[in-house]
Amino acid sequence: MRYKGIIFDLDGVICSTDAYHCQAWKAFADRLGIYFDRNINNRLRGISRMASLEIVLEKSDKAYTDEEKQAFAAEKNGLYRQLLGNMSAADLSDEVRDTLHALRARGIKLAVGSSSKNTPYILERIGLGNFFDAVSDGNGITRSKPDPEVFIKAAQMLDLEQAACLVVEDARAGVEAAVNGGFDAAAIGDAKDDERARWHLRRFSDLIEIVK
Ligand code: BG6
Ligand code: MG
């Protein structure tokens, strides 16, 4: 077996919460009259809430205090949590669910490696609250992607060497983090053409072929 463990990014890989991040940032930016588009949104993939805010505020000509920035981050998170509140097990696609079960049936350990502090809540909503062998997320790290900390912690929780784990990512910052940490990366979605990734997934279920 090529990999003993797989570490999945959450937003945009396991579920489509990346679209909710985008919607929440857009609503926030609109309220402040700040320009926001898809390219800016794609730069937010994989990076922490506060780092994302700094990127969104690049288009503002105003300077904000740290206190205001904390309030902005909380505002965006409130909008995002409202969207998350409508999620259910129906928001986990059959393809992702079936692939996860097929990978587990092959004896591969499965973990989440996400920058999001909302990871436990999202996993609960989509019915994967107790599914993964390890969950490493934004609540347990001090440095966000492209730093490899979140993936290194996940590998440690799985009791596996980095070289034995594959990281699945939709963020360029996440592919970079994986490579920085000595992991192979499988890129999907927005990051699918990232040349630093060893594998390029057209669909999530392509993972089954990769681990054969
Ligand atoms: C990542 C997203 O998974 O989590 C980023 O790709 C987001 O866009 C980051 O900023 C932090 O998420 P949260 O839920 O803690 O605000
Ligand atoms: Mg992602």
PDB file of C-alpha atoms and ligand atoms in Angstrom:
ATOM      1  CA  MET A   1       0.000   0.000   0.000  1.00  0.00           C
ATOM      2  CA  ARG A   2       1.414   3.362  -1.066  1.00  0.00           C
ATOM      3  CA  TYR A   3      -0.087   5.382   1.835  1.00  0.00           C
ATOM      4  CA  LYS A   4      -0.944   4.308   5.376  1.00  0.00           C
ATOM      5  CA  GLY A   5      -2.870   7.473   6.117  1.00  0.00           C
ATOM      6  CA  ILE A   6      -4.771  10.205   4.307  1.00  0.00           C
ATOM      7  CA  ILE A   7      -5.214  13.695   5.745  1.00  0.00           C
ATOM      8  CA  PHE A   8      -8.101  15.611   4.252  1.00  0.00           C
ATOM      9  CA  ASP A   9      -8.595  19.325   4.191  1.00  0.00           C
ATOM     10  CA  LEU A  10     -12.229  20.045   5.109  1.00  0.00           C
ATOM     11  CA  ASP A  11     -13.607  23.163   3.366  1.00  0.00           C
ATOM     12  CA  GLY A  12     -13.789  22.461  -0.366  1.00  0.00           C
ATOM     13  CA  VAL A  13     -12.573  18.864  -0.042  1.00  0.00           C
ATOM     14  CA  ILE A  14     -14.897  16.913   2.264  1.00  0.00           C
ATOM     15  CA  CYS A  15     -17.768  19.372   1.858  1.00  0.00           C
ATOM     16  CA  SER A  16     -18.610  22.551  -0.027  1.00  0.00           C
ATOM     17  CA  THR A  17     -18.307  24.921   2.914  1.00  0.00           C
ATOM     18  CA  ASP A  18     -15.772  26.871   0.836  1.00  0.00           C
ATOM     19  CA  ALA A  19     -18.822  28.355  -0.934  1.00  0.00           C
ATOM     20  CA  TYR A  20     -20.230  29.474   2.439  1.00  0.00           C
ATOM     21  CA  HIS A  21     -16.921  31.129   3.379  1.00  0.00           C
ATOM     22  CA  CYS A  22     -17.143  32.993   0.066  1.00  0.00           C
ATOM     23  CA  GLN A  23     -20.769  34.027   0.653  1.00  0.00           C
ATOM     24  CA  ALA A  24     -20.039  35.247   4.186  1.00  0.00           C
ATOM     25  CA  TRP A  25     -16.971  37.267   3.151  1.00  0.00           C
ATOM     26  CA  LYS A  26     -18.916  38.772   0.239  1.00  0.00           C
ATOM     27  CA  ALA A  27     -21.779  39.845   2.528  1.00  0.00           C
ATOM     28  CA  PHE A  28     -19.269  41.331   4.987  1.00  0.00           C
ATOM     29  CA  ALA A  29     -17.334  43.150   2.233  1.00  0.00           C
ATOM     30  CA  ASP A  30     -20.556  44.493   0.712  1.00  0.00           C
ATOM     31  CA  ARG A  31     -21.625  45.894   4.069  1.00  0.00           C
ATOM     32  CA  LEU A  32     -18.365  47.851   4.296  1.00  0.00           C
ATOM     33  CA  GLY A  33     -18.395  48.792   0.607  1.00  0.00           C
ATOM     34  CA  ILE A  34     -15.207  46.811  -0.044  1.00  0.00           C
ATOM     35  CA  TYR A  35     -14.598  45.222  -3.452  1.00  0.00           C
ATOM     36  CA  PHE A  36     -14.566  41.417  -3.346  1.00  0.00           C
ATOM     37  CA  ASP A  37     -14.413  38.843  -6.124  1.00  0.00           C
ATOM     38  CA  ARG A  38     -13.696  35.178  -6.838  1.00  0.00           C
ATOM     39  CA  ASN A  39      -9.947  35.708  -7.237  1.00  0.00           C
ATOM     40  CA  ILE A  40      -9.737  37.364  -3.845  1.00  0.00           C
ATOM     41  CA  ASN A  41     -11.830  34.537  -2.420  1.00  0.00           C
ATOM     42  CA  ASN A  42      -9.447  31.921  -3.816  1.00  0.00           C
ATOM     43  CA  ARG A  43      -6.562  33.596  -1.986  1.00  0.00           C
ATOM     44  CA  LEU A  44      -8.433  32.941   1.290  1.00  0.00           C
ATOM     45  CA  ARG A  45      -8.503  29.179   0.825  1.00  0.00           C
ATOM     46  CA  GLY A  46      -6.621  27.361   3.555  1.00  0.00           C
ATOM     47  CA  ILE A  47      -5.572  30.394   5.547  1.00  0.00           C
ATOM     48  CA  SER A  48      -6.806  31.464   8.970  1.00  0.00           C
ATOM     49  CA  ARG A  49      -9.789  33.747   9.632  1.00  0.00           C
ATOM     50  CA  MET A  50      -7.645  36.718  10.682  1.00  0.00           C
ATOM     51  CA  ALA A  51      -5.214  36.304   7.776  1.00  0.00           C
ATOM     52  CA  SER A  52      -8.233  36.104   5.457  1.00  0.00           C
ATOM     53  CA  LEU A  53      -9.612  39.331   6.921  1.00  0.00           C
ATOM     54  CA  GLU A  54      -6.313  41.110   6.233  1.00  0.00           C
ATOM     55  CA  ILE A  55      -6.573  40.081   2.570  1.00  0.00           C
ATOM     56  CA  VAL A  56     -10.206  41.225   2.327  1.00  0.00           C
ATOM     57  CA  LEU A  57      -9.254  44.584   3.891  1.00  0.00           C
ATOM     58  CA  GLU A  58      -6.484  45.140   1.294  1.00  0.00           C
ATOM     59  CA  LYS A  59      -9.210  46.631  -0.930  1.00  0.00           C
ATOM     60  CA  SER A  60     -10.264  49.123   1.750  1.00  0.00           C
ATOM     61  CA  ASP A  61      -8.616  52.525   1.949  1.00  0.00           C
ATOM     62  CA  LYS A  62      -9.401  52.798   5.658  1.00  0.00           C
ATOM     63  CA  ALA A  63      -7.118  51.702   8.497  1.00  0.00           C
ATOM     64  CA  TYR A  64      -8.796  49.664  11.197  1.00  0.00           C
ATOM     65  CA  THR A  65      -7.773  49.060  14.796  1.00  0.00           C
ATOM     66  CA  ASP A  66      -7.096  45.572  16.126  1.00  0.00           C
ATOM     67  CA  GLU A  67     -10.342  45.816  18.071  1.00  0.00           C
ATOM     68  CA  GLU A  68     -12.313  46.610  14.922  1.00  0.00           C
ATOM     69  CA  LYS A  69     -10.604  43.727  13.139  1.00  0.00           C
ATOM     70  CA  GLN A  70     -11.579  41.315  15.923  1.00  0.00           C
ATOM     71  CA  ALA A  71     -15.180  42.512  15.595  1.00  0.00           C
ATOM     72  CA  PHE A  72     -15.058  42.096  11.788  1.00  0.00           C
ATOM     73  CA  ALA A  73     -13.736  38.542  12.104  1.00  0.00           C
ATOM     74  CA  ALA A  74     -16.507  37.747  14.580  1.00  0.00           C
ATOM     75  CA  GLU A  75     -19.083  39.296  12.246  1.00  0.00           C
ATOM     76  CA  LYS A  76     -17.939  37.202   9.302  1.00  0.00           C
ATOM     77  CA  ASN A  77     -17.885  34.097  11.461  1.00  0.00           C
ATOM     78  CA  GLY A  78     -21.452  34.827  12.616  1.00  0.00           C
ATOM     79  CA  LEU A  79     -22.616  35.031   8.993  1.00  0.00           C
ATOM     80  CA  TYR A  80     -20.724  31.836   8.194  1.00  0.00           C
ATOM     81  CA  ARG A  81     -22.147  29.963  11.204  1.00  0.00           C
ATOM     82  CA  GLN A  82     -25.673  30.900  10.107  1.00  0.00           C
ATOM     83  CA  LEU A  83     -25.019  29.154   6.798  1.00  0.00           C
ATOM     84  CA  LEU A  84     -23.447  26.165   8.559  1.00  0.00           C
ATOM     85  CA  GLY A  85     -26.540  25.891  10.747  1.00  0.00           C
ATOM     86  CA  ASN A  86     -28.577  24.786   7.730  1.00  0.00           C
ATOM     87  CA  MET A  87     -26.230  21.907   6.932  1.00  0.00           C
ATOM     88  CA  SER A  88     -27.106  18.276   7.502  1.00  0.00           C
ATOM     89  CA  ALA A  89     -25.909  14.812   6.515  1.00  0.00           C
ATOM     90  CA  ALA A  90     -27.450  15.543   3.097  1.00  0.00           C
ATOM     91  CA  ASP A  91     -24.556  17.987   2.531  1.00  0.00           C
ATOM     92  CA  LEU A  92     -22.066  15.124   2.499  1.00  0.00           C
ATOM     93  CA  SER A  93     -22.056  13.852  -1.084  1.00  0.00           C
ATOM     94  CA  ASP A  94     -22.533  10.160  -1.805  1.00  0.00           C
ATOM     95  CA  GLU A  95     -19.215  10.205  -3.649  1.00  0.00           C
ATOM     96  CA  VAL A  96     -17.268  11.532  -0.668  1.00  0.00           C
ATOM     97  CA  ARG A  97     -19.035   9.225   1.797  1.00  0.00           C
ATOM     98  CA  ASP A  98     -18.547   6.120  -0.355  1.00  0.00           C
ATOM     99  CA  THR A  99     -14.907   6.967  -1.055  1.00  0.00           C
ATOM    100  CA  LEU A 100     -14.130   7.534   2.632  1.00  0.00           C
ATOM    101  CA  HIS A 101     -15.662   4.163   3.511  1.00  0.00           C
ATOM    102  CA  ALA A 102     -13.803   2.422   0.669  1.00  0.00           C
ATOM    103  CA  LEU A 103     -10.487   3.906   1.833  1.00  0.00           C
ATOM    104  CA  ARG A 104     -11.138   2.828   5.410  1.00  0.00           C
ATOM    105  CA  ALA A 105     -12.032  -0.678   4.202  1.00  0.00           C
ATOM    106  CA  ARG A 106      -8.504  -0.855   2.749  1.00  0.00           C
ATOM    107  CA  GLY A 107      -7.085  -0.255   6.225  1.00  0.00           C
ATOM    108  CA  ILE A 108      -6.005   3.327   5.587  1.00  0.00           C
ATOM    109  CA  LYS A 109      -6.155   5.687   8.567  1.00  0.00           C
ATOM    110  CA  LEU A 110      -8.172   8.822   7.891  1.00  0.00           C
ATOM    111  CA  ALA A 111      -7.689  12.291   9.389  1.00  0.00           C
ATOM    112  CA  VAL A 112      -8.820  15.863   8.917  1.00  0.00           C
ATOM    113  CA  GLY A 113      -6.242  18.662   8.662  1.00  0.00           C
ATOM    114  CA  SER A 114      -8.094  21.979   8.471  1.00  0.00           C
ATOM    115  CA  SER A 115      -7.297  25.580   9.412  1.00  0.00           C
ATOM    116  CA  SER A 116     -10.918  26.061  10.447  1.00  0.00           C
ATOM    117  CA  LYS A 117     -11.933  26.546  14.068  1.00  0.00           C
ATOM    118  CA  ASN A 118     -15.424  25.455  12.983  1.00  0.00           C
ATOM    119  CA  THR A 119     -14.200  21.971  12.043  1.00  0.00           C
ATOM    120  CA  PRO A 120     -15.871  20.051  14.931  1.00  0.00           C
ATOM    121  CA  TYR A 121     -19.175  21.826  14.293  1.00  0.00           C
ATOM    122  CA  ILE A 122     -19.103  21.126  10.536  1.00  0.00           C
ATOM    123  CA  LEU A 123     -18.172  17.457  11.007  1.00  0.00           C
ATOM    124  CA  GLU A 124     -21.062  17.129  13.445  1.00  0.00           C
ATOM    125  CA  ARG A 125     -23.506  18.784  11.017  1.00  0.00           C
ATOM    126  CA  ILE A 126     -22.602  16.510   8.103  1.00  0.00           C
ATOM    127  CA  GLY A 127     -22.745  13.361  10.207  1.00  0.00           C
ATOM    128  CA  LEU A 128     -18.977  12.744  10.448  1.00  0.00           C
ATOM    129  CA  GLY A 129     -18.613  13.812  14.086  1.00  0.00           C
ATOM    130  CA  ASN A 130     -17.107  10.490  15.122  1.00  0.00           C
ATOM    131  CA  PHE A 131     -15.827   9.232  11.790  1.00  0.00           C
ATOM    132  CA  PHE A 132     -12.190  10.281  11.494  1.00  0.00           C
ATOM    133  CA  ASP A 133      -9.286   8.600  13.292  1.00  0.00           C
ATOM    134  CA  ALA A 134      -7.856  12.051  14.038  1.00  0.00           C
ATOM    135  CA  VAL A 135      -8.932  15.666  13.691  1.00  0.00           C
ATOM    136  CA  SER A 136      -6.297  18.400  13.592  1.00  0.00           C
ATOM    137  CA  ASP A 137      -7.807  21.846  13.116  1.00  0.00           C
ATOM    138  CA  GLY A 138      -7.559  25.584  13.642  1.00  0.00           C
ATOM    139  CA  ASN A 139      -8.189  25.177  17.369  1.00  0.00           C
ATOM    140  CA  GLY A 140      -4.932  23.299  17.879  1.00  0.00           C
ATOM    141  CA  ILE A 141      -2.402  25.227  15.808  1.00  0.00           C
ATOM    142  CA  THR A 142      -0.489  28.461  16.069  1.00  0.00           C
ATOM    143  CA  ARG A 143       0.558  28.799  12.429  1.00  0.00           C
ATOM    144  CA  SER A 144      -1.819  28.428   9.519  1.00  0.00           C
ATOM    145  CA  LYS A 145      -1.149  26.934   6.056  1.00  0.00           C
ATOM    146  CA  PRO A 146       1.243  27.189   4.182  1.00  0.00           C
ATOM    147  CA  ASP A 147       2.942  26.225   7.455  1.00  0.00           C
ATOM    148  CA  PRO A 148       2.690  22.420   7.731  1.00  0.00           C
ATOM    149  CA  GLU A 149       1.827  22.422  11.469  1.00  0.00           C
ATOM    150  CA  VAL A 150      -1.787  21.269  11.062  1.00  0.00           C
ATOM    151  CA  PHE A 151      -0.763  18.280   8.903  1.00  0.00           C
ATOM    152  CA  ILE A 152       2.220  17.333  11.061  1.00  0.00           C
ATOM    153  CA  LYS A 153      -0.109  17.244  14.087  1.00  0.00           C
ATOM    154  CA  ALA A 154      -2.570  15.075  12.154  1.00  0.00           C
ATOM    155  CA  ALA A 155       0.195  12.612  11.198  1.00  0.00           C
ATOM    156  CA  GLN A 156       1.349  12.483  14.834  1.00  0.00           C
ATOM    157  CA  MET A 157      -2.216  11.790  15.977  1.00  0.00           C
ATOM    158  CA  LEU A 158      -2.365   8.931  13.457  1.00  0.00           C
ATOM    159  CA  ASP A 159       1.050   7.756  14.703  1.00  0.00           C
ATOM    160  CA  LEU A 160       2.406   7.824  11.147  1.00  0.00           C
ATOM    161  CA  GLU A 161       5.458   9.357   9.474  1.00  0.00           C
ATOM    162  CA  GLN A 162       4.750  12.227   7.102  1.00  0.00           C
ATOM    163  CA  ALA A 163       6.069  10.198   4.157  1.00  0.00           C
ATOM    164  CA  ALA A 164       3.405   7.548   4.826  1.00  0.00           C
ATOM    165  CA  CYS A 165       0.561  10.080   4.550  1.00  0.00           C
ATOM    166  CA  LEU A 166      -1.162  11.714   1.620  1.00  0.00           C
ATOM    167  CA  VAL A 167      -2.699  15.178   2.041  1.00  0.00           C
ATOM    168  CA  VAL A 168      -5.797  16.074  -0.016  1.00  0.00           C
ATOM    169  CA  GLU A 169      -6.186  19.809  -0.639  1.00  0.00           C
ATOM    170  CA  ASP A 170      -8.202  22.336  -2.662  1.00  0.00           C
ATOM    171  CA  ALA A 171      -6.033  25.291  -1.558  1.00  0.00           C
ATOM    172  CA  ARG A 172      -2.710  26.247  -3.067  1.00  0.00           C
ATOM    173  CA  ALA A 173      -1.580  27.280   0.431  1.00  0.00           C
ATOM    174  CA  GLY A 174      -2.548  23.781   1.556  1.00  0.00           C
ATOM    175  CA  VAL A 175      -0.584  22.033  -1.203  1.00  0.00           C
ATOM    176  CA  GLU A 176       2.401  24.187  -0.240  1.00  0.00           C
ATOM    177  CA  ALA A 177       1.912  23.274   3.428  1.00  0.00           C
ATOM    178  CA  ALA A 178       1.848  19.576   2.580  1.00  0.00           C
ATOM    179  CA  VAL A 179       5.025  19.759   0.509  1.00  0.00           C
ATOM    180  CA  ASN A 180       6.715  21.898   3.203  1.00  0.00           C
ATOM    181  CA  GLY A 181       5.906  19.169   5.721  1.00  0.00           C
ATOM    182  CA  GLY A 182       7.271  16.312   3.626  1.00  0.00           C
ATOM    183  CA  PHE A 183       3.878  14.957   2.544  1.00  0.00           C
ATOM    184  CA  ASP A 184       2.667  13.981  -0.910  1.00  0.00           C
ATOM    185  CA  ALA A 185      -0.291  16.132  -1.935  1.00  0.00           C
ATOM    186  CA  ALA A 186      -3.350  15.288  -4.000  1.00  0.00           C
ATOM    187  CA  ALA A 187      -4.816  18.506  -5.384  1.00  0.00           C
ATOM    188  CA  ILE A 188      -8.476  18.989  -6.214  1.00  0.00           C
ATOM    189  CA  GLY A 189     -10.772  21.876  -7.131  1.00  0.00           C
ATOM    190  CA  ASP A 190      -9.140  25.295  -7.195  1.00  0.00           C
ATOM    191  CA  ALA A 191      -5.655  23.794  -6.620  1.00  0.00           C
ATOM    192  CA  LYS A 192      -6.001  20.935  -9.096  1.00  0.00           C
ATOM    193  CA  ASP A 193      -3.362  22.260 -11.506  1.00  0.00           C
ATOM    194  CA  ASP A 194      -0.854  23.074  -8.780  1.00  0.00           C
ATOM    195  CA  GLU A 195       2.428  21.575  -9.991  1.00  0.00           C
ATOM    196  CA  ARG A 196       3.700  20.969  -6.475  1.00  0.00           C
ATOM    197  CA  ALA A 197       1.065  18.279  -5.970  1.00  0.00           C
ATOM    198  CA  ARG A 198       2.023  14.692  -6.784  1.00  0.00           C
ATOM    199  CA  TRP A 199      -1.547  13.814  -7.758  1.00  0.00           C
ATOM    200  CA  HIS A 200      -4.201  15.825  -9.558  1.00  0.00           C
ATOM    201  CA  LEU A 201      -7.736  14.698  -8.855  1.00  0.00           C
ATOM    202  CA  ARG A 202     -10.539  15.205 -11.346  1.00  0.00           C
ATOM    203  CA  ARG A 203     -12.924  13.813  -8.753  1.00  0.00           C
ATOM    204  CA  PHE A 204     -12.695  12.853  -5.106  1.00  0.00           C
ATOM    205  CA  SER A 205     -13.193   9.158  -5.926  1.00  0.00           C
ATOM    206  CA  ASP A 206      -9.927   9.170  -7.960  1.00  0.00           C
ATOM    207  CA  LEU A 207      -8.292   8.565  -4.557  1.00  0.00           C
ATOM    208  CA  ILE A 208      -9.307   4.917  -4.769  1.00  0.00           C
ATOM    209  CA  GLU A 209      -7.046   4.402  -7.803  1.00  0.00           C
ATOM    210  CA  ILE A 210      -4.174   6.308  -6.184  1.00  0.00           C
ATOM    211  CA  VAL A 211      -4.007   4.084  -3.108  1.00  0.00           C
ATOM    212  CA  LYS A 212      -4.150   0.792  -5.050  1.00  0.00           C
TER     213      LYS A 212
HETATM  214  C1  BG6 B   1     -10.050  27.044   5.927  1.00  0.00           C
HETATM  215  C2  BG6 B   1     -10.666  27.830   4.805  1.00  0.00           C
HETATM  216  O1  BG6 B   1     -10.429  25.712   5.833  1.00  0.00           O
HETATM  217  O2  BG6 B   1     -10.453  27.581   7.178  1.00  0.00           O
HETATM  218  C3  BG6 B   1     -10.322  29.292   4.935  1.00  0.00           C
HETATM  219  O3  BG6 B   1     -10.195  27.335   3.555  1.00  0.00           O
HETATM  220  C4  BG6 B   1     -10.759  29.792   6.307  1.00  0.00           C
HETATM  221  O4  BG6 B   1     -10.947  30.016   3.916  1.00  0.00           O
HETATM  222  C5  BG6 B   1     -10.106  28.947   7.388  1.00  0.00           C
HETATM  223  O5  BG6 B   1     -10.386  31.161   6.473  1.00  0.00           O
HETATM  224  C6  BG6 B   1     -10.521  29.360   8.797  1.00  0.00           C
HETATM  225  O6  BG6 B   1     -11.859  29.028   8.981  1.00  0.00           O
HETATM  226  P1  BG6 B   1     -12.741  29.436  10.227  1.00  0.00           P
HETATM  227  O7  BG6 B   1     -13.963  28.533  10.084  1.00  0.00           O
HETATM  228  O8  BG6 B   1     -11.965  29.127  11.471  1.00  0.00           O
HETATM  229  O9  BG6 B   1     -13.068  30.867  10.083  1.00  0.00           O
HETATM  230 MG    MG B   2      -9.990  23.938   1.616  1.00  0.00          MG
END
